[in-house]
CSV table of C-alpha atoms in Angstrom, one decimal:
chain,number,residue,atom,x,y,z
A,1,MET,CA,-73.5,37.7,-2.7
A,2,ASP,CA,-76.3,40.1,-3.9
A,3,LYS,CA,-79.4,38.6,-5.5
A,4,LYS,CA,-81.4,40.2,-8.3
A,5,LYS,CA,-85.1,40.3,-8.0
A,6,LYS,CA,-87.3,39.0,-10.8
A,7,SER,CA,-90.8,40.3,-11.6
A,8,PRO,CA,-93.2,39.3,-8.9
A,9,VAL,CA,-95.4,36.3,-9.6
A,10,ARG,CA,-98.9,36.6,-8.6
A,11,LEU,CA,-100.6,33.6,-7.1
A,12,LYS,CA,-104.2,33.1,-6.6
A,13,VAL,CA,-105.2,31.7,-3.3
A,14,ARG,CA,-108.7,30.5,-2.6
A,15,LYS,CA,-109.6,31.4,0.9
A,16,THR,CA,-113.0,30.6,2.3
A,17,GLY,CA,-114.6,31.0,-1.0
A,18,GLN,CA,-112.8,34.2,-1.8
A,19,GLU,CA,-109.9,34.6,-4.1
A,20,GLU,CA,-106.9,36.5,-3.0
A,21,THR,CA,-103.9,37.4,-5.0
A,22,TYR,CA,-100.5,36.8,-3.2
A,23,THR,CA,-97.4,38.2,-4.8
A,24,ALA,CA,-94.2,36.1,-4.0
A,25,PRO,CA,-90.7,37.5,-4.8
A,26,VAL,CA,-88.6,35.3,-7.0
A,27,TYR,CA,-84.8,35.6,-7.0
A,28,GLU,CA,-82.4,34.8,-9.8
A,29,GLU,CA,-78.8,33.6,-9.1
A,30,PRO,CA,-76.2,35.7,-10.9
A,31,VAL,CA,-73.9,34.2,-13.5
A,32,ARG,CA,-70.4,33.7,-12.0
A,33,GLU,CA,-67.5,34.7,-14.2
A,34,MET,CA,-64.7,32.1,-14.0
A,35,PRO,CA,-61.2,33.3,-14.7
A,36,SER,CA,-59.6,32.0,-17.9
A,37,TYR,CA,-56.6,29.6,-17.5
A,38,ASP,CA,-54.2,27.8,-19.8
A,39,THR,CA,-55.0,24.1,-20.3
A,40,ALA,CA,-51.5,23.1,-19.4
A,41,VAL,CA,-51.5,25.0,-16.0
A,42,GLN,CA,-54.3,24.6,-13.6
A,43,TYR,CA,-55.4,27.7,-12.0
A,44,GLN,CA,-55.2,27.9,-8.3
A,45,GLN,CA,-56.8,30.5,-6.2
A,46,PRO,CA,-54.2,31.7,-3.7
A,47,LYS,CA,-55.1,31.4,-0.2
A,48,GLN,CA,-55.2,34.5,1.8
A,49,GLY,CA,-52.5,34.7,4.5
A,50,GLY,CA,-50.3,31.8,3.0
A,51,MET,CA,-47.4,31.4,0.6
A,52,THR,CA,-47.4,30.0,-2.9
A,53,THR,CA,-45.4,27.0,-4.0
A,54,THR,CA,-42.9,29.2,-5.7
A,55,GLN,CA,-42.3,31.2,-2.5
A,56,TYR,CA,-41.7,28.0,-0.6
A,57,PHE,CA,-39.2,26.9,-3.2
A,58,VAL,CA,-37.3,30.2,-3.0
A,59,VAL,CA,-37.1,30.0,0.8
A,60,ALA,CA,-35.8,26.4,0.7
A,61,LEU,CA,-33.1,27.4,-1.9
A,62,LEU,CA,-32.0,30.3,0.3
A,63,ILE,CA,-31.6,28.0,3.3
A,64,VAL,CA,-29.5,25.5,1.4
A,65,ALA,CA,-27.3,28.2,0.0
A,66,ALA,CA,-26.8,29.7,3.4
A,67,PHE,CA,-25.7,26.3,4.7
A,68,PHE,CA,-23.0,25.8,2.0
A,69,ILE,CA,-21.8,29.4,2.4
A,70,GLY,CA,-21.4,28.8,6.1
A,71,ASN,CA,-19.4,25.6,5.6
A,72,LEU,CA,-17.2,27.3,3.0
A,73,SER,CA,-16.5,30.2,5.4
A,74,ALA,CA,-15.6,27.8,8.2
A,75,LYS,CA,-13.1,25.9,6.0
A,76,VAL,CA,-11.4,29.2,4.9
A,77,GLN,CA,-11.0,30.2,8.5
A,78,TYR,CA,-9.6,26.8,9.4
A,79,LEU,CA,-7.1,26.7,6.6
A,80,SER,CA,-5.9,30.2,7.3
A,81,LYS,CA,-5.1,29.2,10.9
A,82,ASN,CA,-3.8,25.7,10.0
A,83,PRO,CA,-1.8,26.0,6.7
A,84,THR,CA,-1.1,22.7,4.9
A,85,PRO,CA,2.5,21.5,5.6
A,86,ALA,CA,4.8,21.3,2.6
A,87,ALA,CA,5.1,17.9,1.0
A,88,PRO,CA,8.3,16.1,2.0
A,89,ASP,CA,11.0,15.7,-0.5
A,90,THR,CA,10.4,12.2,-1.9
A,91,ALA,CA,13.6,12.0,-3.9
A,92,VAL,CA,15.5,8.8,-3.0
A,93,ALA,CA,19.1,9.4,-2.2
A,94,PRO,CA,21.5,7.2,-4.2
A,95,GLN,CA,22.6,4.2,-2.2
A,96,ALA,CA,26.2,3.0,-2.1
A,97,PRO,CA,26.8,-0.4,-3.6
A,98,ALA,CA,26.9,-3.2,-1.1
A,99,ALA,CA,30.3,-4.1,0.1
A,100,GLU,CA,31.8,-7.4,-0.9
A,101,PRO,CA,31.9,-10.1,1.7
A,102,THR,CA,35.2,-10.0,3.7
A,103,VAL,CA,37.5,-12.9,3.3
A,104,GLY,CA,39.5,-13.7,6.5
A,105,ASP,CA,42.4,-16.0,7.1
A,106,VAL,CA,42.0,-19.0,4.8
A,107,PRO,CA,43.8,-22.2,5.9
A,108,GLU,CA,46.5,-23.2,3.5
A,109,ILE,CA,45.9,-26.0,1.0
A,110,THR,CA,47.6,-29.2,2.1
A,111,SER,CA,48.1,-32.7,0.7
A,112,ARG,CA,45.2,-33.8,3.0
A,113,ASP,CA,42.7,-31.6,1.2
A,114,HIS,CA,40.4,-33.1,-1.4
A,115,VAL,CA,41.3,-31.6,-4.7
A,116,ARG,CA,39.4,-31.9,-8.0
A,117,GLY,CA,41.0,-30.7,-11.3
A,118,ASN,CA,44.6,-29.5,-12.0
A,119,LYS,CA,46.5,-29.5,-8.7
A,120,ASN,CA,48.9,-27.0,-10.1
A,121,ALA,CA,46.3,-24.4,-11.1
A,122,ASN,CA,46.9,-21.0,-9.7
A,123,VAL,CA,43.2,-20.3,-9.1
A,124,VAL,CA,41.4,-22.4,-6.6
A,125,LEU,CA,37.8,-22.5,-5.4
A,126,ILE,CA,37.6,-23.7,-1.8
A,127,GLU,CA,34.0,-24.8,-1.1
A,128,TYR,CA,32.8,-25.1,2.6
A,129,SER,CA,29.7,-27.2,2.3
A,130,ASP,CA,27.0,-29.3,4.0
A,131,TYR,CA,25.7,-32.5,2.4
A,132,GLU,CA,22.2,-31.8,3.8
A,133,CYS,CA,22.0,-28.2,2.8
A,134,PRO,CA,19.5,-27.7,0.0
A,135,PHE,CA,21.5,-24.7,-1.3
A,136,CYS,CA,24.6,-26.8,-1.4
A,137,LYS,CA,22.8,-29.4,-3.4
A,138,ASN,CA,21.7,-26.7,-5.9
A,139,PHE,CA,25.3,-25.3,-6.0
A,140,HIS,CA,27.0,-28.6,-6.7
A,141,PRO,CA,26.0,-28.7,-10.4
A,142,THR,CA,27.3,-25.1,-10.7
A,143,MET,CA,30.7,-26.2,-9.5
A,144,LEU,CA,30.7,-29.2,-11.9
A,145,GLU,CA,30.0,-26.7,-14.7
A,146,VAL,CA,32.9,-24.5,-13.5
A,147,MET,CA,35.3,-27.4,-13.8
A,148,LYS,CA,34.0,-28.3,-17.2
A,149,GLU,CA,34.2,-24.7,-18.4
A,150,TYR,CA,37.7,-23.8,-17.1
A,151,GLY,CA,39.4,-27.2,-17.2
A,152,ASP,CA,43.1,-27.0,-16.0
A,153,LYS,CA,42.8,-23.3,-15.2
A,154,VAL,CA,41.2,-23.9,-11.8
A,155,LYS,CA,41.0,-26.5,-9.1
A,156,TRP,CA,38.2,-27.3,-6.6
A,157,VAL,CA,38.9,-28.0,-3.0
A,158,TYR,CA,36.0,-29.4,-0.8
A,159,ARG,CA,35.9,-28.8,2.9
A,160,HIS,CA,33.2,-29.8,5.4
A,161,TYR,CA,30.9,-27.3,7.1
A,162,PRO,CA,28.0,-29.4,8.6
A,163,LEU,CA,25.4,-27.2,10.2
A,164,SER,CA,24.1,-28.2,13.6
A,165,PHE,CA,20.4,-28.1,12.6
A,166,HIS,CA,21.0,-30.7,9.8
A,167,ALA,CA,20.9,-33.9,11.9
A,168,ASN,CA,22.6,-36.2,9.4
A,169,ALA,CA,25.2,-33.8,8.0
A,170,GLN,CA,28.0,-34.5,10.5
A,171,LYS,CA,27.9,-38.2,10.0
A,172,GLN,CA,27.7,-37.8,6.2
A,173,SER,CA,30.8,-35.7,6.3
A,174,GLU,CA,32.6,-38.4,8.3
A,175,ALA,CA,31.3,-41.0,5.8
A,176,ALA,CA,32.9,-39.1,2.9
A,177,GLU,CA,36.2,-39.2,4.9
A,178,CYS,CA,35.8,-42.9,5.4
A,179,ALA,CA,35.3,-43.3,1.7
A,180,TYR,CA,38.6,-41.4,1.2
A,181,GLU,CA,40.4,-43.6,3.6
A,182,LEU,CA,39.4,-46.7,1.7
A,183,GLY,CA,39.6,-45.4,-1.9
A,184,GLY,CA,41.5,-42.0,-1.9
A,185,ASP,CA,40.2,-38.8,-3.6
A,186,ASP,CA,38.6,-40.7,-6.4
A,187,ALA,CA,36.3,-42.5,-3.9
A,188,PHE,CA,35.8,-39.3,-2.0
A,189,TRP,CA,34.5,-37.4,-5.0
A,190,LYS,CA,32.3,-40.3,-6.2
A,191,TYR,CA,30.8,-40.5,-2.7
A,192,THR,CA,30.2,-36.7,-2.6
A,193,ASP,CA,28.5,-36.6,-6.0
A,194,ALA,CA,26.3,-39.6,-5.0
A,195,LEU,CA,25.2,-37.9,-1.7
A,196,TYR,CA,24.3,-34.7,-3.4
A,197,GLU,CA,22.4,-36.5,-6.1
A,198,ARG,CA,20.4,-38.7,-3.8
A,199,THR,CA,19.7,-36.6,-0.7
A,200,THR,CA,16.4,-34.6,-0.5
A,201,SER,CA,18.3,-32.3,2.0
A,202,ASN,CA,17.0,-30.3,5.0
A,203,GLY,CA,18.7,-32.5,7.7
A,204,THR,CA,17.6,-36.1,7.1
A,205,GLY,CA,17.4,-36.2,3.3
A,206,PHE,CA,19.7,-39.3,3.2
A,207,ALA,CA,19.2,-41.8,5.9
A,208,LEU,CA,22.3,-42.8,8.0
A,209,ASP,CA,21.6,-46.5,7.6
A,210,LYS,CA,22.1,-46.1,3.9
A,211,LEU,CA,25.6,-44.7,4.1
A,212,GLY,CA,27.2,-48.2,4.3
A,213,PRO,CA,25.3,-49.6,1.4
A,214,LEU,CA,26.2,-46.6,-0.7
A,215,ALA,CA,29.9,-47.2,0.0
A,216,ALA,CA,29.4,-50.9,-1.2
A,217,GLU,CA,27.6,-49.7,-4.3
A,218,LEU,CA,30.6,-47.5,-5.2
A,219,GLY,CA,33.0,-50.5,-4.8
A,220,LEU,CA,34.2,-50.0,-1.3
A,221,ASN,CA,34.4,-52.6,1.5
A,222,GLN,CA,31.2,-52.0,3.4
A,223,SER,CA,32.3,-53.7,6.6
A,224,ALA,CA,35.5,-51.6,6.8
A,225,PHE,CA,33.6,-48.5,5.9
A,226,GLN,CA,31.0,-49.2,8.7
A,227,THR,CA,33.8,-49.7,11.2
A,228,CYS,CA,35.4,-46.4,10.3
A,229,LEU,CA,32.0,-44.6,10.5
A,230,ASP,CA,31.0,-46.1,13.8
A,231,SER,CA,34.3,-45.3,15.5
A,232,ASP,CA,34.0,-41.5,14.9
A,233,THR,CA,37.5,-41.6,13.4
A,234,TYR,CA,37.0,-38.3,11.4
A,235,LYS,CA,34.7,-36.4,13.8
A,236,GLN,CA,37.5,-34.1,14.8
A,237,TYR,CA,38.8,-33.7,11.3
A,238,VAL,CA,35.3,-32.5,10.2
A,239,ALA,CA,35.2,-30.1,13.2
A,240,ASP,CA,38.6,-28.6,12.2
A,241,ASP,CA,37.4,-28.0,8.6
A,242,MET,CA,34.4,-26.1,10.0
A,243,ALA,CA,36.6,-24.0,12.3
A,244,GLY,CA,38.9,-23.1,9.4
A,245,GLY,CA,35.9,-22.0,7.4
A,246,GLN,CA,34.7,-19.7,10.2
A,247,LYS,CA,38.2,-18.1,10.3
A,248,ALA,CA,38.0,-17.6,6.6
A,249,GLY,CA,34.8,-15.6,6.9
A,250,VAL,CA,32.2,-18.3,6.0
A,251,GLN,CA,28.9,-17.7,7.8
A,252,GLY,CA,26.7,-20.1,6.0
A,253,THR,CA,26.6,-22.8,3.3
A,254,PRO,CA,27.7,-23.0,0.7
A,255,GLY,CA,30.6,-20.6,1.2
A,256,THR,CA,33.1,-20.7,-1.6
A,257,ILE,CA,36.4,-18.7,-1.7
A,258,ILE,CA,38.0,-18.0,-5.0
A,259,TRP,CA,41.7,-17.6,-4.4
A,260,ASN,CA,44.5,-16.6,-6.8
A,261,LEU,CA,47.5,-18.4,-5.2
A,262,LYS,CA,49.9,-16.3,-7.2
A,263,THR,CA,48.6,-12.8,-6.5
A,264,GLY,CA,47.0,-13.6,-3.1
A,265,GLU,CA,43.7,-12.0,-4.2
A,266,LYS,CA,40.6,-13.6,-2.8
A,267,LYS,CA,36.8,-13.3,-3.3
A,268,LEU,CA,34.0,-15.0,-1.4
A,269,ILE,CA,31.0,-16.3,-3.3
A,270,PRO,CA,28.1,-15.7,-1.0
A,271,GLY,CA,25.7,-18.6,-1.3
A,272,ALA,CA,24.5,-20.7,-4.2
A,273,LEU,CA,25.0,-18.3,-7.0
A,274,PRO,CA,24.3,-19.5,-10.6
A,275,PHE,CA,27.1,-20.1,-13.0
A,276,THR,CA,26.4,-16.8,-14.8
A,277,SER,CA,27.2,-14.9,-11.6
A,278,VAL,CA,30.2,-17.0,-10.6
A,279,LYS,CA,31.9,-16.9,-14.0
A,280,PRO,CA,32.8,-13.1,-13.9
A,281,MET,CA,34.2,-13.5,-10.4
A,282,ILE,CA,36.5,-16.2,-11.6
A,283,ASP,CA,37.5,-14.3,-14.7
A,284,GLU,CA,38.5,-11.3,-12.6
A,285,LEU,CA,41.0,-13.4,-10.7
A,286,LEU,CA,42.4,-15.5,-13.6
């Protein structure tokens, strides 16, 4: 920076009794002119050889843009080589209605069968059932409703089908037959109703040691009943009932066959259907 000279200042110096005048130069600093700036934006003197903030921002923006453009280009190339497969046809083909259960060779009704209702009715419901089956317990009221609804138009035949995994079912079936021996069909049906009403099902829902007292409660000779039960008198009879049910197409309990004895037409009620489902099946065969 250049310095402007002021007028010299003369100083008097006393030297050994003599006065001498010494002139010393005096310099004056120049006034610096500051650039004007807006009060909202601070002025910054750019550094020589560097970039401004704006330049840095522009460079960063270009780098980001280049990255996204590169990714987009790669995706386009991938899709061109690997086209998206067409979506499969999701339309569900209509399904054929389920076929009705097949009814096989049903054993003829004999005087030995247990019949409830009008014995001369042309439509019979043959129920193969298990006293310890919870579904049979639920279905028993449905059959009672059928008899109440149709009266003399139908009859109900009960046959035994004790399942092996229901421990007490076999002896309960034999007990019902002992009740029949002592009191006929009337005693049989009372004993059957009582078993379904009191058992809690699933194999041991009604204890075997209560079978004799139940017979006495229903007016039967308990001693004679117990002798019949302990002798396995009806073990084979129950087994024959079950074998006949298997030939008829029964695969589980309850299995009930609606049979029009006049036309020969038969239908199998698969399981413990409610009355609202059983009724149209009966109406179709009446």
